[in-house]
Coordinates of C-alpha atoms and ligand atoms in Angstrom, one line a residue:
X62 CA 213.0 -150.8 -276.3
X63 CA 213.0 -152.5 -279.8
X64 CA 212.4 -149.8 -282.8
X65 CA 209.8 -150.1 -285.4
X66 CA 211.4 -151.5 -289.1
X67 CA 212.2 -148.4 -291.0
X68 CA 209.5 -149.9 -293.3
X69 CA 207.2 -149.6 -290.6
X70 CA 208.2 -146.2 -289.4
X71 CA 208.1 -144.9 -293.4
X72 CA 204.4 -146.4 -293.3
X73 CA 203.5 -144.4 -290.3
X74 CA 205.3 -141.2 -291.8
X75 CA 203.4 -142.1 -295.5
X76 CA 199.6 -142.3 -292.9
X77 CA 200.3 -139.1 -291.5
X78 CA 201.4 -137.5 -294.5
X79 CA 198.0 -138.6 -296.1
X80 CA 195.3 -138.5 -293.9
X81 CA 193.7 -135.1 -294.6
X82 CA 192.6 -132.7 -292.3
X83 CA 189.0 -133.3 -293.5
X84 CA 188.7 -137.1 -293.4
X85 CA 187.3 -138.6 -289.7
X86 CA 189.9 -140.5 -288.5
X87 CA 187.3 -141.0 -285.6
X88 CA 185.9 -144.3 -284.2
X89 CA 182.0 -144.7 -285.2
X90 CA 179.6 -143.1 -282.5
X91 CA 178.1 -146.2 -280.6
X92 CA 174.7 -147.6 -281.2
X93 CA 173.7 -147.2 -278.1
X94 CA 174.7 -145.8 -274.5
X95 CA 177.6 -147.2 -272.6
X96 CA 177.3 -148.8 -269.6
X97 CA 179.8 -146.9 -268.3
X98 CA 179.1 -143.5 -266.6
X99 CA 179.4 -140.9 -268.5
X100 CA 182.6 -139.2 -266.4
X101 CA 184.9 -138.3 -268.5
X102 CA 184.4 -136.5 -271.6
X103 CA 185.4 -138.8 -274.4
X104 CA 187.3 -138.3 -277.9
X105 CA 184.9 -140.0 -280.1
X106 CA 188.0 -142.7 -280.5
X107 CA 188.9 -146.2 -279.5
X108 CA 192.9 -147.1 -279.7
X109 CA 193.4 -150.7 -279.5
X110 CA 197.5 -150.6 -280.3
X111 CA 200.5 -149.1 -279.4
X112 CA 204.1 -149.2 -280.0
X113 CA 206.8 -146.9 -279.0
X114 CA 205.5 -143.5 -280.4
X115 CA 202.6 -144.5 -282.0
X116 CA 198.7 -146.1 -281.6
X117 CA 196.6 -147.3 -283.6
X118 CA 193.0 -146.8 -283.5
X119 CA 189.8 -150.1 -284.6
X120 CA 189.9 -149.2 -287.7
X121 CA 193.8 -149.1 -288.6
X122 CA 194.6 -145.5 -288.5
X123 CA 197.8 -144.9 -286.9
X124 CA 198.7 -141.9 -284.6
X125 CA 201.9 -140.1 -283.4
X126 CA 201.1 -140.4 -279.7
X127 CA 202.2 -137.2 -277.9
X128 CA 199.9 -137.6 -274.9
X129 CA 201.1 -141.0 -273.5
X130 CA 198.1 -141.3 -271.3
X131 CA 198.5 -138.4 -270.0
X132 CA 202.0 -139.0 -268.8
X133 CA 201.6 -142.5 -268.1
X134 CA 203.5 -144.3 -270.8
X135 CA 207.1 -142.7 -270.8
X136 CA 208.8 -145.6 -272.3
X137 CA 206.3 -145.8 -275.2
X138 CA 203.9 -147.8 -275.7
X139 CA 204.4 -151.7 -275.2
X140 CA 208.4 -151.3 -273.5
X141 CA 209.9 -155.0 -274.0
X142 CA 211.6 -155.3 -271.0
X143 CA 208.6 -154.3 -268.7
X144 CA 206.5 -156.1 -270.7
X145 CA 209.0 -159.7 -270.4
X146 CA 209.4 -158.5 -266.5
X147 CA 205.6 -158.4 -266.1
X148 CA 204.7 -162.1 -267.7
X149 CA 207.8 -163.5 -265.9
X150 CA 205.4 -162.3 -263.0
X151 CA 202.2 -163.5 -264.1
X152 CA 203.7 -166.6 -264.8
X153 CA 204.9 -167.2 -261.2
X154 CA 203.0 -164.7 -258.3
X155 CA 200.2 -161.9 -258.9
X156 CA 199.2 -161.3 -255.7
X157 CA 199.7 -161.6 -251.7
X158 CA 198.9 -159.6 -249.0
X159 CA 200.8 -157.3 -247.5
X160 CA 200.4 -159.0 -244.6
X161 CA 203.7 -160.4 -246.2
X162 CA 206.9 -159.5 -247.1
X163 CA 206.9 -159.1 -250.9
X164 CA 210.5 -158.6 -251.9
X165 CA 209.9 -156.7 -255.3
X166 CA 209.0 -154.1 -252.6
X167 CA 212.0 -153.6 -251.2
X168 CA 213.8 -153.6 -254.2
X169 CA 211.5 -151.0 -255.7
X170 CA 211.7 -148.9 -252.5
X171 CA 215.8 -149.4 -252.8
X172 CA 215.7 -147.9 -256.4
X173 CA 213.5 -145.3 -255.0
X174 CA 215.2 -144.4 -252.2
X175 CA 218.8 -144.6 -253.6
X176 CA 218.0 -142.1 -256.1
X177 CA 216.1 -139.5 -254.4
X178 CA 216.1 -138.0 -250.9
X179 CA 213.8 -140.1 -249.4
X180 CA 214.2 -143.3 -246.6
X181 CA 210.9 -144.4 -246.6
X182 CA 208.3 -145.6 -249.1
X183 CA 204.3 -146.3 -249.3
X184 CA 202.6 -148.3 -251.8
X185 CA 199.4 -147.5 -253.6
X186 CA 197.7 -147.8 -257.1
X187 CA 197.1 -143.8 -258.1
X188 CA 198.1 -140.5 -257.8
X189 CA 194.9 -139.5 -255.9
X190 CA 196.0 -142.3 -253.5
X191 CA 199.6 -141.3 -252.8
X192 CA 198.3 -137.9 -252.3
X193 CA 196.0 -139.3 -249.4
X194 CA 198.6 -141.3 -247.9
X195 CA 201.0 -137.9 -247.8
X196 CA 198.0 -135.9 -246.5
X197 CA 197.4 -138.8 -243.5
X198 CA 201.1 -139.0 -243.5
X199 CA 201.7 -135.5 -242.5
X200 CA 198.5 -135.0 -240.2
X201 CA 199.6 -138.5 -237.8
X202 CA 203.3 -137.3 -237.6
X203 CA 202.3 -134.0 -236.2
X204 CA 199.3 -135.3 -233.9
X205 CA 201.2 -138.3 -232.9
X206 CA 204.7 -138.1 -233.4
X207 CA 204.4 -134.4 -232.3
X208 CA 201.6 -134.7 -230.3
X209 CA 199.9 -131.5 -231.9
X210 CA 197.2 -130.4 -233.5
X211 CA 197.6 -129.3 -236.7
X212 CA 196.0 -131.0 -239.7
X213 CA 195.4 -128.5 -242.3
X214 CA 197.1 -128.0 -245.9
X215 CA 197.6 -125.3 -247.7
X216 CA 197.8 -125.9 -251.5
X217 CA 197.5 -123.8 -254.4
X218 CA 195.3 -121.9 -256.7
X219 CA 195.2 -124.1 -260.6
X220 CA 197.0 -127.0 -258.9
X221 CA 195.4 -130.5 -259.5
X222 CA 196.0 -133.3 -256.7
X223 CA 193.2 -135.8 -257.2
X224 CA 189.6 -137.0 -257.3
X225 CA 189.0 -138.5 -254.1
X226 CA 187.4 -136.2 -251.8
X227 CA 190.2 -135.0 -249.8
X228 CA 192.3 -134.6 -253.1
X229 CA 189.3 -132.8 -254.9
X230 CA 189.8 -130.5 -251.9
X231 CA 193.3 -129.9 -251.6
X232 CA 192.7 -128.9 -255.5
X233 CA 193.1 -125.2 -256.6
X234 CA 190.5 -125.5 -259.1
X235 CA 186.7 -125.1 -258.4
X236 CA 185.2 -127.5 -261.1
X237 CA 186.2 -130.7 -259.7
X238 CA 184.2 -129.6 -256.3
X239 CA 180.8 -129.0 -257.8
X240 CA 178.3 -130.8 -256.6
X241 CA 180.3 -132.6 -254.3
X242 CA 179.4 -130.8 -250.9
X243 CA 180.6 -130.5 -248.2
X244 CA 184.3 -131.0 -248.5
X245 CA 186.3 -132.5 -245.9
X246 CA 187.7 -129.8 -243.3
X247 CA 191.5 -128.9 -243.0
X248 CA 192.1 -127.5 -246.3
X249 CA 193.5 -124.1 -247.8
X250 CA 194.1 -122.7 -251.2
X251 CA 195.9 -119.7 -251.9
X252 CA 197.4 -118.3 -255.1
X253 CA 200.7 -119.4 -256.5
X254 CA 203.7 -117.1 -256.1
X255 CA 201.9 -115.0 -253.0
X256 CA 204.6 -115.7 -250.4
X257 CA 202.7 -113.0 -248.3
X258 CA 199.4 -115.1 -248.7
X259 CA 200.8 -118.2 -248.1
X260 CA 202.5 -116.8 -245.0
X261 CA 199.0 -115.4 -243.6
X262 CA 197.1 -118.9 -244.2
X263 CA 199.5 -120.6 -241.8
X264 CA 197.9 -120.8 -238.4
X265 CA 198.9 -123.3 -235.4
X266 CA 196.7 -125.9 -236.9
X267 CA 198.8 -125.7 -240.5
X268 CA 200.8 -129.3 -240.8
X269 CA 201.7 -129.0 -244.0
X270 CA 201.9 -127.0 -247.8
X271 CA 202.0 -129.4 -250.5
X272 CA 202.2 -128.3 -254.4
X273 CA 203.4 -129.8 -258.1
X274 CA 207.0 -128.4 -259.3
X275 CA 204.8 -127.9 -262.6
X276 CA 201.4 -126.9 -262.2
X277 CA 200.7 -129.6 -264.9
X278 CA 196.6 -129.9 -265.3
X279 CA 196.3 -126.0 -263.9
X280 CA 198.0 -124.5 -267.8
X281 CA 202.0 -125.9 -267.6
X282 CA 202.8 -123.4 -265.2
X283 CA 206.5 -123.3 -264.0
X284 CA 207.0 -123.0 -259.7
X285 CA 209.9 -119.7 -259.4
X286 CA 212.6 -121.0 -257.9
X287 CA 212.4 -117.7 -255.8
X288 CA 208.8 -118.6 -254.6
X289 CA 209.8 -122.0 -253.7
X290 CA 212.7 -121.2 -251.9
X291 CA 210.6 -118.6 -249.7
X292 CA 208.0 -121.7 -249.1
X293 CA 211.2 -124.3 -248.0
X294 CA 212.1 -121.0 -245.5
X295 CA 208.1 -120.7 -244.1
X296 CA 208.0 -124.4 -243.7
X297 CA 210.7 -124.2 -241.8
X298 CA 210.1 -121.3 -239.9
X299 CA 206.7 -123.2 -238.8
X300 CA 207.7 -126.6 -238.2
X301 CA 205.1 -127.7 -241.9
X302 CA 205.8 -130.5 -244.2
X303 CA 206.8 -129.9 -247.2
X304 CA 204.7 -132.2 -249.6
X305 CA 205.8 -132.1 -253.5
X306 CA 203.2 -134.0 -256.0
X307 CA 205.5 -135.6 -258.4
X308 CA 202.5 -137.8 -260.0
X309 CA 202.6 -136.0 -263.2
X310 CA 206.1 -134.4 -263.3
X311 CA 207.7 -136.9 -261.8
X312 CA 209.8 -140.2 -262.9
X313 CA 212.1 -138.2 -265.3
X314 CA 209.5 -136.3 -267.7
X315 CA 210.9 -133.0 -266.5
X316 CA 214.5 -133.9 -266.9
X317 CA 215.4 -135.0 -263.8
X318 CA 214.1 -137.9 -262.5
X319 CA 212.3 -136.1 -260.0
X320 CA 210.8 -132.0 -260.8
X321 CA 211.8 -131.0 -257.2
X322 CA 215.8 -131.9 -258.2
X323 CA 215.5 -129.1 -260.7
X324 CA 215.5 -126.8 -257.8
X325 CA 217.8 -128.2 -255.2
X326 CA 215.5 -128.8 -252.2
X327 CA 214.3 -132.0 -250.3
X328 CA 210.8 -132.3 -249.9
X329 CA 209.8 -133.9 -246.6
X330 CA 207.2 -136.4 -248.9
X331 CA 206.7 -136.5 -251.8
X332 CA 204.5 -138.9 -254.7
X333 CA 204.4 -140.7 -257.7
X334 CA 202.0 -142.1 -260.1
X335 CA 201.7 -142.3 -264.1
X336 CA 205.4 -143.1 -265.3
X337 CA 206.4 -145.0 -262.4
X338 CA 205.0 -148.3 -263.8
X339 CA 204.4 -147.9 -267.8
X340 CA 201.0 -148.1 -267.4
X341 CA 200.3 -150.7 -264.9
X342 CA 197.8 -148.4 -261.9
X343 CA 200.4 -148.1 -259.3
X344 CA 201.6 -145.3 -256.7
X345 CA 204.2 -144.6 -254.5
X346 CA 204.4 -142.2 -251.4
X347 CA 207.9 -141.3 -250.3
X348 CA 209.0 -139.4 -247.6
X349 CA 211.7 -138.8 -245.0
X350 CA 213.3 -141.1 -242.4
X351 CA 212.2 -139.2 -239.8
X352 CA 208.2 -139.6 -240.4
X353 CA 208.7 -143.6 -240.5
X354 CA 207.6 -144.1 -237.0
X355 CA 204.1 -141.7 -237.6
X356 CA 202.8 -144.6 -240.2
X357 CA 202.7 -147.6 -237.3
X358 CA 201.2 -151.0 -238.7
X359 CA 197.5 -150.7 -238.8
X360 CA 197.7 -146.8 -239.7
X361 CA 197.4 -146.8 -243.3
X362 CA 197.3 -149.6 -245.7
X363 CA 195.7 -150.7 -249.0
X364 CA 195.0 -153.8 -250.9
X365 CA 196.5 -153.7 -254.2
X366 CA 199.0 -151.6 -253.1
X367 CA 202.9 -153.0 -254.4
X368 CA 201.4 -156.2 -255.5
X369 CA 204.0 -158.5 -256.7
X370 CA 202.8 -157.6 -260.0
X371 CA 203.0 -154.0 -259.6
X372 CA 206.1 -153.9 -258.0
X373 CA 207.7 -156.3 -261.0
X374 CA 206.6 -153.6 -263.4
X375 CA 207.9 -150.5 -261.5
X376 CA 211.4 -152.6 -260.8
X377 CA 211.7 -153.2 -264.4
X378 CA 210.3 -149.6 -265.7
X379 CA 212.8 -147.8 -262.9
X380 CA 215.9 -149.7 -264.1
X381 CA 214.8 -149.1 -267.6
X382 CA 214.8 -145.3 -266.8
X383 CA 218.3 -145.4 -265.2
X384 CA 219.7 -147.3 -267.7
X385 CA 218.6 -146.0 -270.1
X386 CA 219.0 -142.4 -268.7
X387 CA 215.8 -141.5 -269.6
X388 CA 215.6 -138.0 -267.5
X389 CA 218.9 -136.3 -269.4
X390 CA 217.2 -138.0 -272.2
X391 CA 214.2 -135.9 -271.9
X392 CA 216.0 -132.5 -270.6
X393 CA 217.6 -132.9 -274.0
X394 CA 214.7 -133.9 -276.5
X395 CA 212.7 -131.2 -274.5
X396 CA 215.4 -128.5 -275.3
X397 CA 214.5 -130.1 -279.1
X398 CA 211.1 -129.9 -279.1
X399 CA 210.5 -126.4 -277.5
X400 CA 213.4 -125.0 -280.2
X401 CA 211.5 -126.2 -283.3
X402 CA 208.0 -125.3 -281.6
X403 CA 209.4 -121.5 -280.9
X404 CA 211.0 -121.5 -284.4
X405 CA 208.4 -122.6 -286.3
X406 CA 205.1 -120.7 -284.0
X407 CA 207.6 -117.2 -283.7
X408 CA 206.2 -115.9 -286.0
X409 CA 202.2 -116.3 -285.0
X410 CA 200.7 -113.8 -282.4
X411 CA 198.5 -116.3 -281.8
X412 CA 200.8 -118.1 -279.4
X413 CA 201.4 -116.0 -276.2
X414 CA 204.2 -118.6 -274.8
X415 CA 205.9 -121.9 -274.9
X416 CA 206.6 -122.8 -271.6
X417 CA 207.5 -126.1 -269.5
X418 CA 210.5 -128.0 -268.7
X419 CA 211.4 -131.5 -270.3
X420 CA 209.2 -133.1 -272.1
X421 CA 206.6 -131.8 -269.9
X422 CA 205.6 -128.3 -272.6
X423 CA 202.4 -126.1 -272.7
X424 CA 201.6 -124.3 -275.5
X425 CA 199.5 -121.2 -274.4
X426 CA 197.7 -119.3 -276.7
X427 CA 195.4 -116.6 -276.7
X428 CA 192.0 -118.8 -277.8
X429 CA 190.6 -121.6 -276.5
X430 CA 192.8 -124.4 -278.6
X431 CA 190.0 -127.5 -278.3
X432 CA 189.2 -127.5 -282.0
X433 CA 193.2 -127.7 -281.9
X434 CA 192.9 -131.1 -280.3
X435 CA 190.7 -132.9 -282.5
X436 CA 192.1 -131.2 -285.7
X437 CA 195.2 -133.2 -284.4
X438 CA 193.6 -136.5 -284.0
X439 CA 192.3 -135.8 -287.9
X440 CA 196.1 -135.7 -288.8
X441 CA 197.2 -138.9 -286.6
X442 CA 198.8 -136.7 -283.6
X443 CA 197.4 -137.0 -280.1
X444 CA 198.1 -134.5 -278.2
X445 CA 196.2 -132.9 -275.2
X446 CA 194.9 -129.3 -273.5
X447 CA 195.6 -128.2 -270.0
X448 CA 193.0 -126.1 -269.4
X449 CA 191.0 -124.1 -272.2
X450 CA 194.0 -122.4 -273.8
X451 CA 196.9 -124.5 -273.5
X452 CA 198.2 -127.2 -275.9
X453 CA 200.1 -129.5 -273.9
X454 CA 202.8 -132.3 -275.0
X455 CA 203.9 -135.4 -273.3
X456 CA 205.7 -137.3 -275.8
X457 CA 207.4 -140.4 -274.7
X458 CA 211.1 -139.9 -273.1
X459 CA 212.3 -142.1 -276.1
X460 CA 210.8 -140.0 -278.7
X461 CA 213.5 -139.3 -281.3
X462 CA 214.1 -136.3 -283.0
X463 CA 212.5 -137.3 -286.4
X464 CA 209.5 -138.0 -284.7
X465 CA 209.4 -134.4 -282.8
X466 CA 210.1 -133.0 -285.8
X467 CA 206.5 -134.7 -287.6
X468 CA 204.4 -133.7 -284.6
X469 CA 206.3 -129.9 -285.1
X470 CA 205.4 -129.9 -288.5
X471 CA 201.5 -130.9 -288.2
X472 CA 201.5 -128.9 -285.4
X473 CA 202.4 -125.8 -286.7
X474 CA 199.9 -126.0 -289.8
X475 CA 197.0 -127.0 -286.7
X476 CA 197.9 -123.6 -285.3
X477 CA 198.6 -121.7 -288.0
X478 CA 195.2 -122.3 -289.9
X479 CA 193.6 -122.0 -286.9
X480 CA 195.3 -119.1 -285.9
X481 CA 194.4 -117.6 -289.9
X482 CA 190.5 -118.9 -289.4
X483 CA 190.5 -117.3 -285.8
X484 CA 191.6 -114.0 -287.0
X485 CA 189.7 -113.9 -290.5
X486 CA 186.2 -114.2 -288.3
X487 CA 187.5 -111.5 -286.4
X488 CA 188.1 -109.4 -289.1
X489 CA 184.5 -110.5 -291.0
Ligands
LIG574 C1 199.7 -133.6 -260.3 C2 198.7 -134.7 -260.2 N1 198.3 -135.1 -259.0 C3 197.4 -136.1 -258.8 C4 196.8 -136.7 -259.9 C5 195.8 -137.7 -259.7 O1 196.3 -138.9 -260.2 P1 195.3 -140.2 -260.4 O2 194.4 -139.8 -261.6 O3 196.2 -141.3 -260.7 O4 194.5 -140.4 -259.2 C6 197.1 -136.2 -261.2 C7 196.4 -136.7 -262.4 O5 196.4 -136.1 -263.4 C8 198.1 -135.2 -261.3 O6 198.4 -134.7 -262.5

């Protein structure tokens, strides 16, 4: 990845130093209502730039990015190599069907496969996608590899799997389901770290248990090792799937290029979005050699899905990520970042813990933190919540040590004003 000049990076450093908490940074409310729907609930913000660490917003203003597209960009913003990878491939193939072989593919599926315990892989273009294909994945192999019935999933309470309607389902969390009644059948949700609850959800119809290593969206929280391995023994005992959602922890964030490695197990699928192509939509559902024959052609397919395009950029950003060793990379610059943010927040009560693993690190505190956010933004650091009371950091697995230590820094100050501000209208 090339570096910024140091001219460059001591101009950045010199913007962040001076932009004061008071002036707004923020992009110019528009004139008049988007066209768009109004589905997301929008910074008031328009980044037209990046580089490595840092964006830069319409009118010039330049921000240490520690969001990364919500764990999309891990090699920064604008990576050379994908970037020279991906207009090699615009200049000679964008798209065929996959009523064809398409050779980037295979060599994605290779890199895949070679480096996790997977045989078999499933192209898509999102998270929410990959999730479908594991949750059609795991029903077929049980009703026709196995020739029973059993279809349902059991997932967790705060877990976050998608949008779609069977992935809005299979989410532990009931604000993504309003309004969108009814919800498909086949679904459970029980709470996290209840083995006993887990165990009395299973019925003869259960075909698999899926969950995140982190609980990412749901706060940054951590899977026991204990709890897991009593999930691995059930899914056993019961003849279920094990499903692991990789799509935000996955492709080295949390240290290991997969979360599951973390814990020694073998997931029987699991999937990948975000990081595993730098920012170009892609997805990927992985699972053992042993479910190959329940996805027979005509089963499942999708358009876009390992384009020659996408698969050019998830090639390149893979081999990047190996090279590079991105995943000890992160393990380490997490180990970093979560020592400075205990040594400099120890000595707030404000902040209950600091929790996460890699560069995957929630924040929670004991007040809602959204005026946190955009206090950040003011100072030209991105950064994002996961749910109301959790700050949570996704830097880029390049991010060096001088940069961690700037984000620590404004950080700190957000926090500890707020934290002062907080506790002097409690006191008024
Ligand atoms: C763990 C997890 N699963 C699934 C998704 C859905 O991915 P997408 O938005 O690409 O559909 C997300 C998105 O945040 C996620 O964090």
């Amino acid at each position: 990845m090339s570096e910024l000049t140091q001219t460059e990076k001591d101009s950045l450093t010199g913007a962040l130093q001076e932009r004061s908490a008071g002036t707004d940074g923020q992009g110019a409310a528009p004139a008049k209502l988007s066209a768009v729907f109004p589905s997301y609930a929008r910074y008031d913000l328009s980044l037209v730039k990046g580089k490595g660490s840092w964006v830069w917003d319409e009118q010039g203003n330049k921000y240490l990015d520690f969001m990364c597209g919500l764990a999309v960009t891990s090699l920064g913003h604008a990576p050379e190599k994908v970037g020279a990878k991906l207009k090699e491939q615009i200049d000679t193939l964008w798209h065929v069907s996959n009523l064809f072989h398409i050779p980037g593919q295979d060599r994605v599926a290779a890199l895949l496969t070679e480096n996790s315990c997977a045989d078999q892989v499933f192209f898509c273009n999102s998270g929410a996608e990959a999730n479908e294909a594991a949750i059609k994945l795991a029903r077929r192999y049980h009703q026709k590899v196995k020739g029973t019935d059993r279809y349902e999933v059991i997932t967790f309470e705060q877990s976050f799997h998608g949008r779609t309607l069977a992935t809005l389902t299979a989410t532990g969390q009931a604000k993504v389901k309003e309004g969108f009644l009814p919800l498909p059948a086949g679904f459970k949700t029980v709470p996290l770290h209840d083995l006993e609850a887990l165990r009395a959800a299973i019925t003869e119809h259960t075909a698999a248990i899926m969950l995140e290593m982190v609980l990412a969206e749901g706060g940054i929280i951590v899977v026991e090792q204990e709890f897991l391995d009593g999930v691995v023994a059930l899914c056993k005992e019961h003849g279920l799937l094990l499903i692991v959602d990789e799509v935000q922890t996955g492709m080295g964030r949390t240290g290991k290029l997969f979360a599951h490695q973390h814990y020694g197990i073998e997931p029987d699928i699991f999937t990948l979005a975000k990081g595993v192509a730098s920012g170009f939509p892609a997805g990927v559902m992985l699972g053992k050699g042993y479910l190959r024959e329940a996805f027979s052609p005509g089963s499942h397919a999708s358009t876009f899905g390992g384009t020659p395009l996408a698969a050019a950029v998830m090639e390149a950003t893979i081999e990047t990520m190996l090279e590079d060793k991105l995943p000890e990379r992160a393990a380490e610059m997490g180990e970093y970042l979560s020592g400075q943010l205990r040594a400099k927040l120890e000595d707030t009560s404000f902040v209950k813990e600091i929790r996460g693993k890699g560069l995957l690190i929630g924040i929670e505190c004991h007040e809602p933190v959204a005026e946190i956010v955009l206090a950040g933004q003011k100072r030209g650091l991105l950064f994002v919540q996961a749910g109301p009371d959790v700050i949570r950091l996704l830097p880029n697995l390049y991010v060096s040590t001088d940069e961690i230590d700037q984000a620590v820094d404004i950080l700190s100050e957000l926090i500890h004003t707020y934290a002062n501000k907080v506790s002097g209208e409690a006191n008024s």
